[in-house]
């Protein structure tokens, strides 16, 4: 922790990349490992673009279940510590793979509805609370699932949750933003991700290849532990308040 705090103090530009582990202490299940969602469900049945085209009802039911589950979850001390840190810094630095919206809620809890840009995350895999038309891309507020699947008000196409499904490309603008933030950073905090899903897992490597360092916060070793300058082992909700103050 002493080494990590020193590294943080020496770093002018900090980016943080989070994964499902930061929301674990909010009660949101992770994807991999013990109790992970992909232990009990097959991603190819539920979270792929092929599954959505084949069987949109089942994919919608899965996301509706996740939405209702997330409605019962609150940001934890890890989300709050990051929100405070980036609000104080005043520079955008938060990138997440999570679609759960808990970083945004923590930022709004700390700074109100008009939370400045700096504290709001770049959501690489989208946001589960929003819908998007699968045909024309128009975004819309999510509504509770009714008897028939929701349709786009603009073109009548089938709406889907505004998340990246397996088999889809990430939004190139969002990916470019995350990559350039990481390239310009002296330090990347990698928090609660197994770092196996690309291209998100390459974001910390962009910092590393540009000459910056990595601090990892995770309960376990990951694919990135070997290249981290410091690996802090423990739950993010405990480690981050200690690290970020
Ligand atoms: P994973 O489920 O793969 O990894 C979660 C990580 O969090 C693991 O490394 C755990 O050790 C760690 N962890 C668990 N509890 C923790 C805690 N309290 N504090 C700190 N770390 C903890 O989740 P991601 O890496 O986010 O993609 O998964 C990446 C992507 O795979 C997701 O965005 C999703 C999924 O399929 C899409 O849906 C496109």
Short mmCIF file of C-alpha atoms and ligand atoms in Angstrom, two decimals:
data_model
loop_
_atom_site.label_atom_id
_atom_site.label_comp_id
_atom_site.label_asym_id
_atom_site.label_seq_id
_atom_site.Cartn_x
_atom_site.Cartn_y
_atom_site.Cartn_z
CA UNK A 1 0.00 0.00 0.00
CA UNK A 2 2.86 2.40 0.78
CA UNK A 3 4.41 1.79 -2.66
CA UNK A 4 1.04 2.20 -4.35
CA UNK A 5 0.33 5.49 -2.57
CA UNK A 6 3.76 6.79 -3.56
CA UNK A 7 3.18 5.82 -7.19
CA UNK A 8 -0.15 7.59 -7.10
CA UNK A 9 1.40 10.72 -5.60
CA UNK A 10 4.07 10.71 -8.34
CA UNK A 11 1.51 10.40 -11.15
CA UNK A 12 0.02 13.47 -12.80
CA UNK A 13 -2.43 11.63 -15.05
CA UNK A 14 -4.34 8.68 -13.67
CA UNK A 15 -6.80 6.43 -15.43
CA UNK A 16 -8.84 3.70 -13.75
CA UNK A 17 -10.23 0.66 -15.55
CA UNK A 18 -12.85 -1.31 -13.63
CA UNK A 19 -14.57 -4.65 -14.09
CA UNK A 20 -17.28 -6.69 -12.41
CA UNK A 21 -15.24 -7.13 -9.20
CA UNK A 22 -15.78 -3.51 -8.14
CA UNK A 23 -19.52 -4.15 -8.00
CA UNK A 24 -19.22 -7.49 -6.18
CA UNK A 25 -19.55 -5.79 -2.79
CA UNK A 26 -22.78 -4.16 -4.05
CA UNK A 27 -24.16 -7.68 -4.51
CA UNK A 28 -23.77 -7.75 -8.31
CA UNK A 29 -22.51 -11.19 -9.41
CA UNK A 30 -19.24 -11.27 -11.37
CA UNK A 31 -18.99 -13.23 -14.64
CA UNK A 32 -16.15 -15.65 -13.92
CA UNK A 33 -14.90 -17.51 -10.85
CA UNK A 34 -16.90 -18.87 -7.91
CA UNK A 35 -20.52 -17.70 -8.08
CA UNK A 36 -19.83 -16.03 -11.47
CA UNK A 37 -22.78 -15.68 -13.85
CA UNK A 38 -21.05 -17.69 -16.59
CA UNK A 39 -20.85 -20.70 -14.23
CA UNK A 40 -24.63 -21.03 -14.31
CA UNK A 41 -25.54 -19.52 -17.69
CA UNK A 42 -24.11 -19.98 -21.16
CA UNK A 43 -23.03 -16.62 -22.65
CA UNK A 44 -23.76 -17.92 -26.14
CA UNK A 45 -27.43 -18.47 -25.19
CA UNK A 46 -27.89 -15.14 -23.49
CA UNK A 47 -25.39 -12.47 -24.39
CA UNK A 48 -24.55 -12.83 -28.06
CA UNK A 49 -25.87 -10.98 -31.09
CA UNK A 50 -26.64 -14.39 -32.67
CA UNK A 51 -28.85 -15.31 -29.69
CA UNK A 52 -30.66 -11.96 -29.95
CA UNK A 53 -31.41 -12.51 -33.65
CA UNK A 54 -32.49 -16.11 -33.04
CA UNK A 55 -34.45 -15.70 -29.83
CA UNK A 56 -34.88 -12.06 -28.74
CA UNK A 57 -37.48 -13.00 -26.09
CA UNK A 58 -34.99 -15.11 -24.10
CA UNK A 59 -32.25 -12.48 -24.36
CA UNK A 60 -34.72 -9.79 -23.26
CA UNK A 61 -35.87 -11.89 -20.28
CA UNK A 62 -32.27 -12.28 -19.15
CA UNK A 63 -31.60 -8.53 -19.35
CA UNK A 64 -34.95 -7.69 -17.72
CA UNK A 65 -33.97 -9.99 -14.85
CA UNK A 66 -30.57 -8.27 -14.57
CA UNK A 67 -32.23 -4.84 -14.63
CA UNK A 68 -34.63 -5.77 -11.85
CA UNK A 69 -31.78 -7.26 -9.85
CA UNK A 70 -29.61 -4.15 -10.32
CA UNK A 71 -32.45 -1.93 -9.15
CA UNK A 72 -31.88 -3.41 -5.68
CA UNK A 73 -28.09 -2.70 -5.69
CA UNK A 74 -26.32 0.42 -4.42
CA UNK A 75 -22.84 1.83 -5.14
CA UNK A 76 -20.26 0.70 -2.55
CA UNK A 77 -17.22 2.34 -0.93
CA UNK A 78 -15.06 1.45 -3.96
CA UNK A 79 -17.36 3.29 -6.41
CA UNK A 80 -17.57 6.20 -3.97
CA UNK A 81 -13.79 6.46 -3.51
CA UNK A 82 -13.27 6.58 -7.29
CA UNK A 83 -16.04 9.17 -7.75
CA UNK A 84 -14.48 11.44 -5.08
CA UNK A 85 -10.98 10.94 -6.53
CA UNK A 86 -11.93 11.92 -10.09
CA UNK A 87 -14.15 14.78 -8.91
CA UNK A 88 -11.17 16.21 -7.02
CA UNK A 89 -8.77 15.68 -9.92
CA UNK A 90 -11.15 17.30 -12.40
CA UNK A 91 -9.79 15.19 -15.25
CA UNK A 92 -11.64 12.37 -16.95
CA UNK A 93 -10.02 9.11 -16.05
CA UNK A 94 -12.62 6.47 -15.33
CA UNK A 95 -13.18 3.64 -17.81
CA UNK A 96 -15.42 0.69 -17.00
CA UNK A 97 -16.44 -2.59 -18.57
CA UNK A 98 -19.49 -2.66 -16.31
CA UNK A 99 -22.95 -1.94 -17.65
CA UNK A 100 -24.51 -1.63 -14.17
CA UNK A 101 -24.45 2.20 -13.92
CA UNK A 102 -23.08 2.13 -10.36
CA UNK A 103 -20.14 4.48 -11.12
CA UNK A 104 -22.57 7.03 -12.54
CA UNK A 105 -24.81 6.71 -9.50
CA UNK A 106 -21.84 7.18 -7.15
CA UNK A 107 -20.77 10.31 -9.08
CA UNK A 108 -24.30 11.74 -8.91
CA UNK A 109 -24.57 10.91 -5.22
CA UNK A 110 -21.33 12.85 -4.66
CA UNK A 111 -21.91 15.80 -6.99
CA UNK A 112 -25.62 15.92 -7.84
CA UNK A 113 -27.44 15.28 -11.12
CA UNK A 114 -25.09 17.62 -13.03
CA UNK A 115 -22.02 15.62 -11.98
CA UNK A 116 -19.10 16.90 -14.04
CA UNK A 117 -17.85 14.88 -16.94
CA UNK A 118 -14.63 14.01 -15.09
CA UNK A 119 -16.37 11.78 -12.57
CA UNK A 120 -18.53 9.96 -15.10
CA UNK A 121 -17.24 6.72 -16.58
CA UNK A 122 -16.51 5.84 -20.18
CA UNK A 123 -18.73 2.74 -20.40
CA UNK A 124 -16.95 0.46 -22.88
CA UNK A 125 -19.65 -2.22 -22.88
CA UNK A 126 -22.63 0.14 -22.77
CA UNK A 127 -25.30 0.75 -20.14
CA UNK A 128 -27.97 -1.78 -19.20
CA UNK A 129 -30.39 0.93 -18.10
CA UNK A 130 -30.78 2.22 -21.68
CA UNK A 131 -32.39 0.72 -24.79
CA UNK A 132 -31.10 1.08 -28.35
CA UNK A 133 -32.82 0.25 -31.62
CA UNK A 134 -31.18 -2.80 -33.15
CA UNK A 135 -31.87 -1.39 -36.66
CA UNK A 136 -31.34 2.39 -36.61
CA UNK A 137 -29.39 2.78 -33.33
CA UNK A 138 -31.73 5.37 -31.76
CA UNK A 139 -31.31 5.32 -27.98
CA UNK A 140 -34.20 5.45 -25.53
CA UNK A 141 -34.88 5.21 -21.82
CA UNK A 142 -35.58 1.63 -20.80
CA UNK A 143 -39.16 0.72 -19.99
CA UNK A 144 -40.45 -2.29 -18.07
CA UNK A 145 -40.86 -5.31 -20.35
CA UNK A 146 -44.51 -5.70 -21.40
CA UNK A 147 -46.35 -8.44 -23.31
CA UNK A 148 -44.59 -7.61 -26.58
CA UNK A 149 -40.95 -6.67 -27.11
CA UNK A 150 -40.24 -2.92 -27.23
CA UNK A 151 -40.09 -1.24 -30.64
CA UNK A 152 -38.23 1.87 -31.80
CA UNK A 153 -40.33 5.06 -31.91
CA UNK A 154 -38.31 6.27 -34.93
CA UNK A 155 -38.22 3.27 -37.29
CA UNK A 156 -40.29 0.52 -35.67
CA UNK A 157 -37.24 -1.78 -35.36
CA UNK A 158 -36.72 -4.09 -32.40
CA UNK A 159 -35.17 -2.41 -29.38
CA UNK A 160 -32.48 -4.12 -27.31
CA UNK A 161 -30.53 -3.20 -24.20
CA UNK A 162 -27.77 -0.69 -25.06
CA UNK A 163 -24.96 -3.10 -24.21
CA UNK A 164 -22.25 -4.76 -26.27
CA UNK A 165 -23.17 -8.38 -26.94
CA UNK A 166 -20.57 -11.05 -27.70
CA UNK A 167 -19.93 -11.07 -31.44
CA UNK A 168 -20.33 -7.28 -31.72
CA UNK A 169 -17.72 -4.60 -32.15
CA UNK A 170 -17.33 -1.96 -29.46
CA UNK A 171 -18.43 1.56 -30.39
CA UNK A 172 -15.24 2.85 -32.10
CA UNK A 173 -15.65 6.36 -30.61
CA UNK A 174 -15.88 4.95 -27.08
CA UNK A 175 -12.96 2.60 -27.65
CA UNK A 176 -10.84 5.40 -29.07
CA UNK A 177 -11.64 7.63 -26.08
CA UNK A 178 -10.68 4.92 -23.58
CA UNK A 179 -7.50 4.10 -25.46
CA UNK A 180 -6.32 7.68 -25.71
CA UNK A 181 -7.05 8.29 -22.01
CA UNK A 182 -4.93 5.23 -21.18
CA UNK A 183 -2.10 6.20 -23.53
CA UNK A 184 -1.84 9.66 -21.95
CA UNK A 185 -1.86 8.34 -18.37
CA UNK A 186 1.21 7.85 -16.16
CA UNK A 187 -0.71 5.36 -14.08
CA UNK A 188 -3.53 2.92 -14.71
CA UNK A 189 -5.46 1.49 -11.75
CA UNK A 190 -6.88 -1.86 -12.85
CA UNK A 191 -9.69 -2.82 -10.50
CA UNK A 192 -11.77 -5.98 -10.22
CA UNK A 193 -11.31 -7.38 -13.70
CA UNK A 194 -10.02 -10.76 -14.80
CA UNK A 195 -8.56 -8.90 -17.83
CA UNK A 196 -9.42 -11.62 -20.32
CA UNK A 197 -12.04 -9.89 -22.49
CA UNK A 198 -10.55 -7.84 -25.32
CA UNK A 199 -10.29 -5.08 -26.37
CA UNK A 200 -11.05 -3.82 -22.84
CA UNK A 201 -8.21 -5.89 -21.36
CA UNK A 202 -5.75 -4.02 -23.61
CA UNK A 203 -6.57 -0.60 -22.09
CA UNK A 204 -4.07 -0.95 -19.19
CA UNK A 205 -1.49 -2.20 -21.69
CA UNK A 206 -1.86 1.09 -23.60
CA UNK A 207 -0.66 2.91 -20.46
CA UNK A 208 2.16 0.41 -19.99
CA UNK A 209 3.36 0.61 -23.61
CA UNK A 210 3.36 4.41 -23.44
CA UNK A 211 5.77 4.24 -20.48
CA UNK A 212 3.25 4.36 -17.60
CA UNK A 213 2.70 1.97 -14.70
CA UNK A 214 -0.11 -0.28 -13.48
CA UNK A 215 -1.51 -0.78 -9.98
CA UNK A 216 -3.82 -3.75 -9.76
CA UNK A 217 -6.60 -4.01 -7.15
CA UNK A 218 -8.13 -7.48 -7.08
CA UNK A 219 -8.90 -10.29 -4.66
CA UNK A 220 -6.90 -12.68 -6.90
CA UNK A 221 -4.06 -12.81 -9.40
CA UNK A 222 -5.06 -12.09 -13.00
CA UNK A 223 -3.59 -12.07 -16.50
CA UNK A 224 -2.21 -8.57 -15.75
CA UNK A 225 -0.61 -9.22 -12.34
CA UNK A 226 2.76 -10.01 -13.89
CA UNK A 227 3.04 -6.57 -15.51
CA UNK A 228 1.68 -4.56 -12.58
CA UNK A 229 4.14 -2.37 -10.65
CA UNK A 230 2.08 -3.06 -7.52
CA UNK A 231 -0.67 -5.64 -6.95
CA UNK A 232 -2.95 -4.89 -3.99
CA UNK A 233 -4.84 -7.98 -2.87
CA UNK A 234 -8.20 -7.37 -1.24
CA UNK A 235 -11.77 -6.24 -1.89
CA UNK A 236 -12.00 -3.00 -3.85
CA UNK A 237 -14.44 -1.51 -1.33
CA UNK A 238 -11.72 -1.74 1.34
CA UNK A 239 -8.55 -1.18 -0.72
CA UNK A 240 -9.71 1.84 -2.76
CA UNK A 241 -10.71 4.13 0.14
CA UNK A 242 -7.33 3.38 1.71
CA UNK A 243 -5.44 4.01 -1.53
CA UNK A 244 -7.34 7.05 -2.78
CA UNK A 245 -8.16 8.63 0.58
P1 LIG B 1 -14.90 -11.18 -14.37
O1 LIG B 1 -16.06 -11.84 -13.72
O2 LIG B 1 -14.22 -11.88 -15.50
O3 LIG B 1 -13.76 -10.88 -13.30
C1 LIG B 1 -14.06 -10.31 -12.04
C2 LIG B 1 -12.75 -10.06 -11.32
O4 LIG B 1 -13.06 -9.37 -10.11
C3 LIG B 1 -11.96 -11.31 -10.95
O5 LIG B 1 -10.60 -11.12 -11.31
C4 LIG B 1 -12.12 -11.39 -9.42
O6 LIG B 1 -10.96 -11.93 -8.79
C5 LIG B 1 -12.29 -9.92 -9.06
N1 LIG B 1 -13.03 -9.63 -7.82
C6 LIG B 1 -14.10 -10.29 -7.31
N2 LIG B 1 -14.55 -9.67 -6.20
C7 LIG B 1 -13.75 -8.59 -6.00
C8 LIG B 1 -13.73 -7.53 -5.06
N3 LIG B 1 -14.61 -7.45 -4.05
N4 LIG B 1 -12.77 -6.58 -5.18
C9 LIG B 1 -11.86 -6.64 -6.17
N5 LIG B 1 -11.84 -7.61 -7.11
C10 LIG B 1 -12.78 -8.57 -7.03
O7 LIG B 1 -15.40 -9.72 -14.80
P2 LIG B 1 -14.79 -8.72 -15.90
O8 LIG B 1 -13.33 -8.82 -15.98
O9 LIG B 1 -15.41 -7.40 -15.65
O10 LIG B 1 -18.59 -8.45 -21.04
O11 LIG B 1 -15.43 -9.33 -17.22
C11 LIG B 1 -15.20 -8.69 -18.43
C12 LIG B 1 -16.38 -8.82 -19.36
O12 LIG B 1 -16.77 -10.20 -19.48
C13 LIG B 1 -17.64 -8.16 -18.87
O13 LIG B 1 -17.67 -6.77 -19.12
C14 LIG B 1 -18.70 -8.87 -19.67
C15 LIG B 1 -18.22 -10.29 -19.44
O14 LIG B 1 -18.65 -11.25 -20.30
C16 LIG B 1 -19.67 -8.35 -21.81
O15 LIG B 1 -20.78 -8.64 -21.41
C17 LIG B 1 -19.38 -7.86 -23.19
#
